PDB file of C-alpha atoms in Angstrom:
ATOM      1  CA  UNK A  17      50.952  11.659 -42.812  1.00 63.00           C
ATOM      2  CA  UNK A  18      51.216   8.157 -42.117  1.00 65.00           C
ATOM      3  CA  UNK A  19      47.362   7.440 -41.821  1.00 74.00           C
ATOM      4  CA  UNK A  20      47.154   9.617 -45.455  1.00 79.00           C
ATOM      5  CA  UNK A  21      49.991   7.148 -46.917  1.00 87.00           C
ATOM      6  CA  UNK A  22      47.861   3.898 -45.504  1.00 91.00           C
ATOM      7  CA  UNK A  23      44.319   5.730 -46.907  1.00 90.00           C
ATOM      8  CA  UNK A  24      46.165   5.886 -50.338  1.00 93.00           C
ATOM      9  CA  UNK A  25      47.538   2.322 -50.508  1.00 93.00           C
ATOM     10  CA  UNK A  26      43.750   0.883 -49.635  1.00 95.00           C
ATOM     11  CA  UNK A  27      42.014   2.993 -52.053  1.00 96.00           C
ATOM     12  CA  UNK A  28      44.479   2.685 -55.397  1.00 95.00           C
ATOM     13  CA  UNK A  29      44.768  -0.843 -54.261  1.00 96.00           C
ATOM     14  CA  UNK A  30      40.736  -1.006 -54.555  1.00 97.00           C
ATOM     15  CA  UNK A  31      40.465   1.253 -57.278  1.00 97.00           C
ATOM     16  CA  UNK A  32      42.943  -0.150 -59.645  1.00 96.00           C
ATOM     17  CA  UNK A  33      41.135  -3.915 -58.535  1.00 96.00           C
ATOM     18  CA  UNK A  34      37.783  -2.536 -59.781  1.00 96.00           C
ATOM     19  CA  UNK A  35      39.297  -1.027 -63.221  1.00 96.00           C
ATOM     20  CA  UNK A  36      40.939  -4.113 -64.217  1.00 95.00           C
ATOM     21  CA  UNK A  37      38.243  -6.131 -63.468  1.00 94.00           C
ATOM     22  CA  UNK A  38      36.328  -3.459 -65.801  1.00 92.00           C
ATOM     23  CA  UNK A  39      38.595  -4.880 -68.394  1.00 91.00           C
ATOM     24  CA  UNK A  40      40.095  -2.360 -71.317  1.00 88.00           C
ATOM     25  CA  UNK A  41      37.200  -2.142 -73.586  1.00 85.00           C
ATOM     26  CA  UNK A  42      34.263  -1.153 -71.022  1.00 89.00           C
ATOM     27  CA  UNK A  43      37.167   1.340 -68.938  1.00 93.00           C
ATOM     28  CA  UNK A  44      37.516   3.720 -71.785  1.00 92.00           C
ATOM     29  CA  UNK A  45      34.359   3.585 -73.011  1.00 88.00           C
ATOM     30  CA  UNK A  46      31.635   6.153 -72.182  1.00 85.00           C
ATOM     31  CA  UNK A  47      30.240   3.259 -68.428  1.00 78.00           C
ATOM     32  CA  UNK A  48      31.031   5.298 -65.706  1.00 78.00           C
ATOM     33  CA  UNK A  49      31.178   3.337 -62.446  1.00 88.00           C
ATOM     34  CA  UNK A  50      29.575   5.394 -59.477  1.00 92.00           C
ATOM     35  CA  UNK A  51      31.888   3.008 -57.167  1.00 95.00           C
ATOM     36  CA  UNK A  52      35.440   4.030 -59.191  1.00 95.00           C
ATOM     37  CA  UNK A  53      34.415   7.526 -58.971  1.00 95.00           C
ATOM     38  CA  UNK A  54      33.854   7.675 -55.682  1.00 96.00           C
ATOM     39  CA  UNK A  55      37.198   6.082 -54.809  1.00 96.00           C
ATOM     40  CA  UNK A  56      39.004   8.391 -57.097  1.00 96.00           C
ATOM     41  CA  UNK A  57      37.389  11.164 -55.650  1.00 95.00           C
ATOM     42  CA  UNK A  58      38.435   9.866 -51.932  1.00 95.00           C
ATOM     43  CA  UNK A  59      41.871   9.960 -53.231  1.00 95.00           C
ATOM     44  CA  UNK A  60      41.518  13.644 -54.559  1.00 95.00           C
ATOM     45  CA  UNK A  61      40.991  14.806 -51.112  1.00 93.00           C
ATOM     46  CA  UNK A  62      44.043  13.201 -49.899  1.00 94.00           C
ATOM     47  CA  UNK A  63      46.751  14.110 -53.019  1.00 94.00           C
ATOM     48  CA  UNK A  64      50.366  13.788 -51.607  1.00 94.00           C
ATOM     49  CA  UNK A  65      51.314  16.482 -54.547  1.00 94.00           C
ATOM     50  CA  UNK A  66      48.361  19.178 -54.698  1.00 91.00           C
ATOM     51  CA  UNK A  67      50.025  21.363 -56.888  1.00 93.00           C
ATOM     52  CA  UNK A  68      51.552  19.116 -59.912  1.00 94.00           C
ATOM     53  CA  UNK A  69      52.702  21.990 -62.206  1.00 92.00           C
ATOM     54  CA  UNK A  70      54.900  23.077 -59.816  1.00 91.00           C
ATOM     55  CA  UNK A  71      58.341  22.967 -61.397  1.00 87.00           C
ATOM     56  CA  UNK A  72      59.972  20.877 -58.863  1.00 91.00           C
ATOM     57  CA  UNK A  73      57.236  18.329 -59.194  1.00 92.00           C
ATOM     58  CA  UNK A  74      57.183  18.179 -62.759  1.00 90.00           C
ATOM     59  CA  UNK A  75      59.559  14.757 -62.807  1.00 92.00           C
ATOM     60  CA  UNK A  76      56.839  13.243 -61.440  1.00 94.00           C
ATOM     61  CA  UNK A  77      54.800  14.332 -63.772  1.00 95.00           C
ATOM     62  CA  UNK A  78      56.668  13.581 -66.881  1.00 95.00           C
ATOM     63  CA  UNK A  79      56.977  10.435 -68.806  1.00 96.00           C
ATOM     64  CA  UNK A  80      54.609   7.631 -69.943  1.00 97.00           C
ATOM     65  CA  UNK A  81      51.372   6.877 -68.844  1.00 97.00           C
ATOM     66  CA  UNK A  82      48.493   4.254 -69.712  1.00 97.00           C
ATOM     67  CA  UNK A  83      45.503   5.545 -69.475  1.00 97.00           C
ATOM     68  CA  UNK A  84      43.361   2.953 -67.671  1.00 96.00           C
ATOM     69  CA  UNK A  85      39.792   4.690 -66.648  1.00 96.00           C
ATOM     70  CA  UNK A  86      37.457   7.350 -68.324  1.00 94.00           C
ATOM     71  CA  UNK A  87      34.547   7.889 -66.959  1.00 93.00           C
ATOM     72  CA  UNK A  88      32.625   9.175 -69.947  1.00 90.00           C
ATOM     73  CA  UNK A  89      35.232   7.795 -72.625  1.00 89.00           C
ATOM     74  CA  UNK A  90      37.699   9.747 -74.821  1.00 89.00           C
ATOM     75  CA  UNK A  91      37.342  11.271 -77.860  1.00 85.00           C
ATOM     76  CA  UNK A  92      38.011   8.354 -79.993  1.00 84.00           C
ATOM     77  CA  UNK A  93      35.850   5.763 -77.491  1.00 85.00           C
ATOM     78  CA  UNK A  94      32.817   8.148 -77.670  1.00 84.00           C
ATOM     79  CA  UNK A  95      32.796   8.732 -81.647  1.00 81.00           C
ATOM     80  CA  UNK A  96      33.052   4.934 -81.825  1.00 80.00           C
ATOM     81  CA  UNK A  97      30.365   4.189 -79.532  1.00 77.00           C
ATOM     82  CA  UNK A  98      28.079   6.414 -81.755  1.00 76.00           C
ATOM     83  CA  UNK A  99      28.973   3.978 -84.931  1.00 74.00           C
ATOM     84  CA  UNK A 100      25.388   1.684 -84.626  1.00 67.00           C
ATOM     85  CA  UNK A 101      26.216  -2.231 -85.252  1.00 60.00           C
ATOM     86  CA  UNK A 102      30.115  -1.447 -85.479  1.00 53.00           C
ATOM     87  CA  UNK A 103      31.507  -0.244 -82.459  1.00 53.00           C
ATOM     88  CA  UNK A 104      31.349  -3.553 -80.270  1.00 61.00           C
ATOM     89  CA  UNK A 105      33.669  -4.750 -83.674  1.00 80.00           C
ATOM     90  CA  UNK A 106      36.569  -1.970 -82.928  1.00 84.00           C
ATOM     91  CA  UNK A 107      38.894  -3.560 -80.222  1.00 87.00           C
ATOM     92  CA  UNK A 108      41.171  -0.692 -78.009  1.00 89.00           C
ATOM     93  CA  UNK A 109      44.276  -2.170 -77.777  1.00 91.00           C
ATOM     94  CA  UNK A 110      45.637   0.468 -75.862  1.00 93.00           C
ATOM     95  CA  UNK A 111      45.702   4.476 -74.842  1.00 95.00           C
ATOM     96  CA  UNK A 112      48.324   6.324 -73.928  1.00 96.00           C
ATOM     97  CA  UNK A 113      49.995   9.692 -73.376  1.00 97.00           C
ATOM     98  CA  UNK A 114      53.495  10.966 -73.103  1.00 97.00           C
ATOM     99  CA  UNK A 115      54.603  14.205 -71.434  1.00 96.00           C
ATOM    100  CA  UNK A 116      57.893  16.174 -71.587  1.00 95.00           C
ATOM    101  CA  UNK A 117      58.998  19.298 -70.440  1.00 89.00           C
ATOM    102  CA  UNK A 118      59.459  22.323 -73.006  1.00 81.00           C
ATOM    103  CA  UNK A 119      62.844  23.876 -71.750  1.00 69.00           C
ATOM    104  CA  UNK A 120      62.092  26.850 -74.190  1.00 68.00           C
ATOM    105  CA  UNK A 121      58.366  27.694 -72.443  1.00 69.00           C
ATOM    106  CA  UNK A 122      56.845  27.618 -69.916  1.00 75.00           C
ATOM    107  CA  UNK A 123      55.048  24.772 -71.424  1.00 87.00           C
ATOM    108  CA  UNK A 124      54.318  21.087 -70.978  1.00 93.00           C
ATOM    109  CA  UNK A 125      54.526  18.679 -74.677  1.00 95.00           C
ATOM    110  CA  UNK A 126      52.060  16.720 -74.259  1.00 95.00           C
ATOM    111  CA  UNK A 127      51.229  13.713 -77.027  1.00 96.00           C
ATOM    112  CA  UNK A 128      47.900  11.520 -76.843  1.00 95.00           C
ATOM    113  CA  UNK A 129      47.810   8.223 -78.730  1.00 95.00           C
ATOM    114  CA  UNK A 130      45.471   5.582 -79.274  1.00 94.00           C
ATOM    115  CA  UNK A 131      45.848   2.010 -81.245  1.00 93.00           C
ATOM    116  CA  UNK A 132      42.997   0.531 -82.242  1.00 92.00           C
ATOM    117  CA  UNK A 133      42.133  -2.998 -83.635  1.00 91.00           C
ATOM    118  CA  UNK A 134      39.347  -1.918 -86.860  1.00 87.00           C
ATOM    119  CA  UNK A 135      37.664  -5.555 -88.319  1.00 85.00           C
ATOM    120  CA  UNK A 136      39.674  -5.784 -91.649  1.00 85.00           C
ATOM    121  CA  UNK A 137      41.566  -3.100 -91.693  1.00 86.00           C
ATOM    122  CA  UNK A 138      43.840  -4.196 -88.923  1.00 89.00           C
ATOM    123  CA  UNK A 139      45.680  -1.936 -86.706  1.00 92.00           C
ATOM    124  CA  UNK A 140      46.040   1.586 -86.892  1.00 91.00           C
ATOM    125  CA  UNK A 141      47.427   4.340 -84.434  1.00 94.00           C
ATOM    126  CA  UNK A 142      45.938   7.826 -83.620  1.00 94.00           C
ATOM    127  CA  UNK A 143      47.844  10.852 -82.494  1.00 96.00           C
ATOM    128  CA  UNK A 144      47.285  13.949 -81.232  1.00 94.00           C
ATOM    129  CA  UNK A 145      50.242  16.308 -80.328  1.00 96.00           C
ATOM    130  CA  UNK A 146      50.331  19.902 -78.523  1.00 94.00           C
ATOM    131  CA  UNK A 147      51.081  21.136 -75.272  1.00 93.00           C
ATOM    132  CA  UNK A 148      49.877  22.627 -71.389  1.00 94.00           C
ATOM    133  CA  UNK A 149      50.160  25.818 -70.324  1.00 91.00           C
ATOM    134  CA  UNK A 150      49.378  25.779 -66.724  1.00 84.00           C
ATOM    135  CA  UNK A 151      48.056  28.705 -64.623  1.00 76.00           C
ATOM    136  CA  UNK A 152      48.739  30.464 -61.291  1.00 80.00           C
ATOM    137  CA  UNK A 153      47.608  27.669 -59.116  1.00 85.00           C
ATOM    138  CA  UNK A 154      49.971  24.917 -60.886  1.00 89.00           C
ATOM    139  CA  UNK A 155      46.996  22.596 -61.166  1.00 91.00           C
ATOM    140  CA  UNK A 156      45.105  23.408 -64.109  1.00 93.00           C
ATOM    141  CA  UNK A 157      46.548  24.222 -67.470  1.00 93.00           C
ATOM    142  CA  UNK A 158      44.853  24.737 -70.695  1.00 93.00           C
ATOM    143  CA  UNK A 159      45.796  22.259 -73.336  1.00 93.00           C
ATOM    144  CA  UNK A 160      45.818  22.853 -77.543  1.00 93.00           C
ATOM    145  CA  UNK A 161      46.745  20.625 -79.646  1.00 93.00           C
ATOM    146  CA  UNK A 162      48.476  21.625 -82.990  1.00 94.00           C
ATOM    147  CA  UNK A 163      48.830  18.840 -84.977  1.00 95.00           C
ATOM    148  CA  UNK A 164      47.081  15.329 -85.347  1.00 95.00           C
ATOM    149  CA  UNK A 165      48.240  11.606 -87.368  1.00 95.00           C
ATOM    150  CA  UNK A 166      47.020   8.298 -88.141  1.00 94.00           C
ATOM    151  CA  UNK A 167      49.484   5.886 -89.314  1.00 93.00           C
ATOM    152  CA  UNK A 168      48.361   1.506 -90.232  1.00 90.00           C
ATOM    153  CA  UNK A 169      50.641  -0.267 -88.017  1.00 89.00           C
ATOM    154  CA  UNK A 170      49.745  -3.375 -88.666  1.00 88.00           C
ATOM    155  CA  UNK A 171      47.048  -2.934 -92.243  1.00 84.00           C
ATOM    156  CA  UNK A 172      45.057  -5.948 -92.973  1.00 81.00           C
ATOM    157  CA  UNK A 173      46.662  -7.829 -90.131  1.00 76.00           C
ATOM    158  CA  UNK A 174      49.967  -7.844 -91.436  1.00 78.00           C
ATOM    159  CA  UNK A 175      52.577  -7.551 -88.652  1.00 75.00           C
ATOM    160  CA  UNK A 176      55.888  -6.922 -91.496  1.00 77.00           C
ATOM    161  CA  UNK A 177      54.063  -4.471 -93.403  1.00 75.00           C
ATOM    162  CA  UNK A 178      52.486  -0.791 -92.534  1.00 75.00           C
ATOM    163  CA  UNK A 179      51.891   2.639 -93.740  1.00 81.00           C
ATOM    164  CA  UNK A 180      53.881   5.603 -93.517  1.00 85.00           C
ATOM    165  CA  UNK A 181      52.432   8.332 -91.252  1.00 86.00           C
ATOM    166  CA  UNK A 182      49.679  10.678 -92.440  1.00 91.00           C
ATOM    167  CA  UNK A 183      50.166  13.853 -90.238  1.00 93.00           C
ATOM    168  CA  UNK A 184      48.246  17.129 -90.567  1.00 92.00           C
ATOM    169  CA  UNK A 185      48.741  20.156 -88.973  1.00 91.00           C
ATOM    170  CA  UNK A 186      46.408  22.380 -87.262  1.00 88.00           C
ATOM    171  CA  UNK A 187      46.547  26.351 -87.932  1.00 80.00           C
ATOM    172  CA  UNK A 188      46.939  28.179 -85.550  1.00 79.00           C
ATOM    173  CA  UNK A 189      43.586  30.051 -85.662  1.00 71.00           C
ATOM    174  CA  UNK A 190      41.848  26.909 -85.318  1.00 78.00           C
ATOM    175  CA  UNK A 191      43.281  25.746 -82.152  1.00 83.00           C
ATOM    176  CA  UNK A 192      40.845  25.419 -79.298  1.00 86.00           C
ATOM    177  CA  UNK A 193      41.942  25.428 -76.007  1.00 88.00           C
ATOM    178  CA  UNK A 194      40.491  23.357 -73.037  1.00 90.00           C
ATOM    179  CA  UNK A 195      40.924  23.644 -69.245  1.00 92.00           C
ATOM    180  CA  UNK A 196      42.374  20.156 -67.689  1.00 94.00           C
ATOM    181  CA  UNK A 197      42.756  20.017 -64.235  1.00 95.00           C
ATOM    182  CA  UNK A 198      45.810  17.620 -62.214  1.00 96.00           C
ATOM    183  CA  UNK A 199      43.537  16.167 -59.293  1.00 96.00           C
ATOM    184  CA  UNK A 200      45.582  13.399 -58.363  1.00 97.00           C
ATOM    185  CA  UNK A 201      49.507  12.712 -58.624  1.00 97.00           C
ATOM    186  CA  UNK A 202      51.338  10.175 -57.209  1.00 95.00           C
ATOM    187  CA  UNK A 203      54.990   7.887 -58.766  1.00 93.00           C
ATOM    188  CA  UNK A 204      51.939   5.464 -59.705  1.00 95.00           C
ATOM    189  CA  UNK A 205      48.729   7.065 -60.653  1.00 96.00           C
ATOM    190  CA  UNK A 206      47.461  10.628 -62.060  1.00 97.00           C
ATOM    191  CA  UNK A 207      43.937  11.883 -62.272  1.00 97.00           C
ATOM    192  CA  UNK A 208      43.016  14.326 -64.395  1.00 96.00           C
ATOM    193  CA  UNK A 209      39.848  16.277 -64.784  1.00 95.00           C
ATOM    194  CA  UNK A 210      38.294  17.748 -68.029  1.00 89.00           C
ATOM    195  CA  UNK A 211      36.073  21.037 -69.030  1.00 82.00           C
ATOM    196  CA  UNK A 212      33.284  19.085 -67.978  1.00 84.00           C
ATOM    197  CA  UNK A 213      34.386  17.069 -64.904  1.00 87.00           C
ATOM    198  CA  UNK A 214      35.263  13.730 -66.496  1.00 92.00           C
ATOM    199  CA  UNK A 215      37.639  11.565 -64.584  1.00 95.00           C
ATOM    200  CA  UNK A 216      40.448  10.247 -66.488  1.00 96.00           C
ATOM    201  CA  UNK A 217      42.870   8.062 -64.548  1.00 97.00           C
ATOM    202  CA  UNK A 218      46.397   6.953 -65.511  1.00 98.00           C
ATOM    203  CA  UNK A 219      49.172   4.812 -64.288  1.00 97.00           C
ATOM    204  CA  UNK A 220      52.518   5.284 -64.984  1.00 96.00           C
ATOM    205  CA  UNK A 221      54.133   3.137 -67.876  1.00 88.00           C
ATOM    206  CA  UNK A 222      57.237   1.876 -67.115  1.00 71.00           C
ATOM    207  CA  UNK A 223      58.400   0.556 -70.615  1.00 62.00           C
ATOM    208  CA  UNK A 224      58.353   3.454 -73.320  1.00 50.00           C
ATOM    209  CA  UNK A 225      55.631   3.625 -75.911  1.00 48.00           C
ATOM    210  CA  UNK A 226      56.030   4.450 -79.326  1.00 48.00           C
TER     211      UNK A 226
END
């Protein structure tokens, strides 16, 4: 136990080194580093919590967390990647997600936001909210989201002035689901794995967002 504690400390001590010096905008855009994904996949092997979505770990789940690495970008970082001439112009100010227990379900609330600096048009937040459902082995869950907003924060680059929410619903026919998989969990960090084995690594945000 104690050599798995020291292993830990050494590699999220390298691995969070190596994302920051990444910097923001290169992290959660589609650059995977072969060096960062070999550390996170060290730590993998050596989880303290291997089953997350157990109920008595869930406080450690819970809360707010920054996301900090993607190995092939988000959603958002990937469509604005694709944008030729423009996308080096869009400025990620931040990424984030917040999770809280359903007491109803047996269900996780899970909401995924992104603000973004856009040339011009100043800041603007993105939001996607929905929910886990986790399965048998309290380590994967499949995630849906139902409804999605954009609100300007900060249009035009004015800090006193901004736009009232925009939200839209998603039916519920049209809701896809999508396995996610809890590699990692610690008080600090979280992994996560997507349908297609991207690496998305988060660390725990100790003021709340908004």
């Amino acid at each position: 136990m104690a050599e798995d504690n020291t292993a830990r400390f050494a590699l999220k001590t390298e691995l969070l080194l190596r994302i920051e010096k990444l910097g923001l905008q290169q992290s959660l855009f589609p650059t995977s580093d072969e060096l960062i994904d070999k550390l996170i996949q060290q730590l993998e092997g050596i989880s303290p919590i291997p089953q997350p979505l157990q109920p008595k770990h869930l406080p450690s789940l819970l809360g707010n967390w920054q996301l900090v690495y993607a190995s092939a970008g988000t959603i958002v970082t990937r469509q604005i990647a694709s944008i030729p001439d423009f996308g080096g112009a869009i400025k990620i100010k931040r990424v984030w997600q917040i999770l809280a227990s359903d007491s109803n379900t047996r269900k996780i609330l899970a909401s995924n936001s992104a603000q973004l600096e856009l040339p011009i048009l100043g800041e603007w937040q993105l939001q996607a909210n929905g929910h886990w459902k986790w399965s048998t082995d309290e380590k994967t869950a499949t995630v849906s989201f139902n409804s999605f907003s954009v609100q300007a924060t900060k249009p035009f680059g004015l800090s006193n002035w901004s736009f009232p929410e925009l939200k839209i619903p998603v039916l519920e026919f049209l809701q896809k689901e999508a396995l996610w998989i809890t590699s990692y969990l610690d008080q600090e960090i979280r992994v996560g794995r997507g349908a297609t084995d991207n690496l998305f690594v988060f660390r725990r945000d100790v003021k709340p967002s908004t």
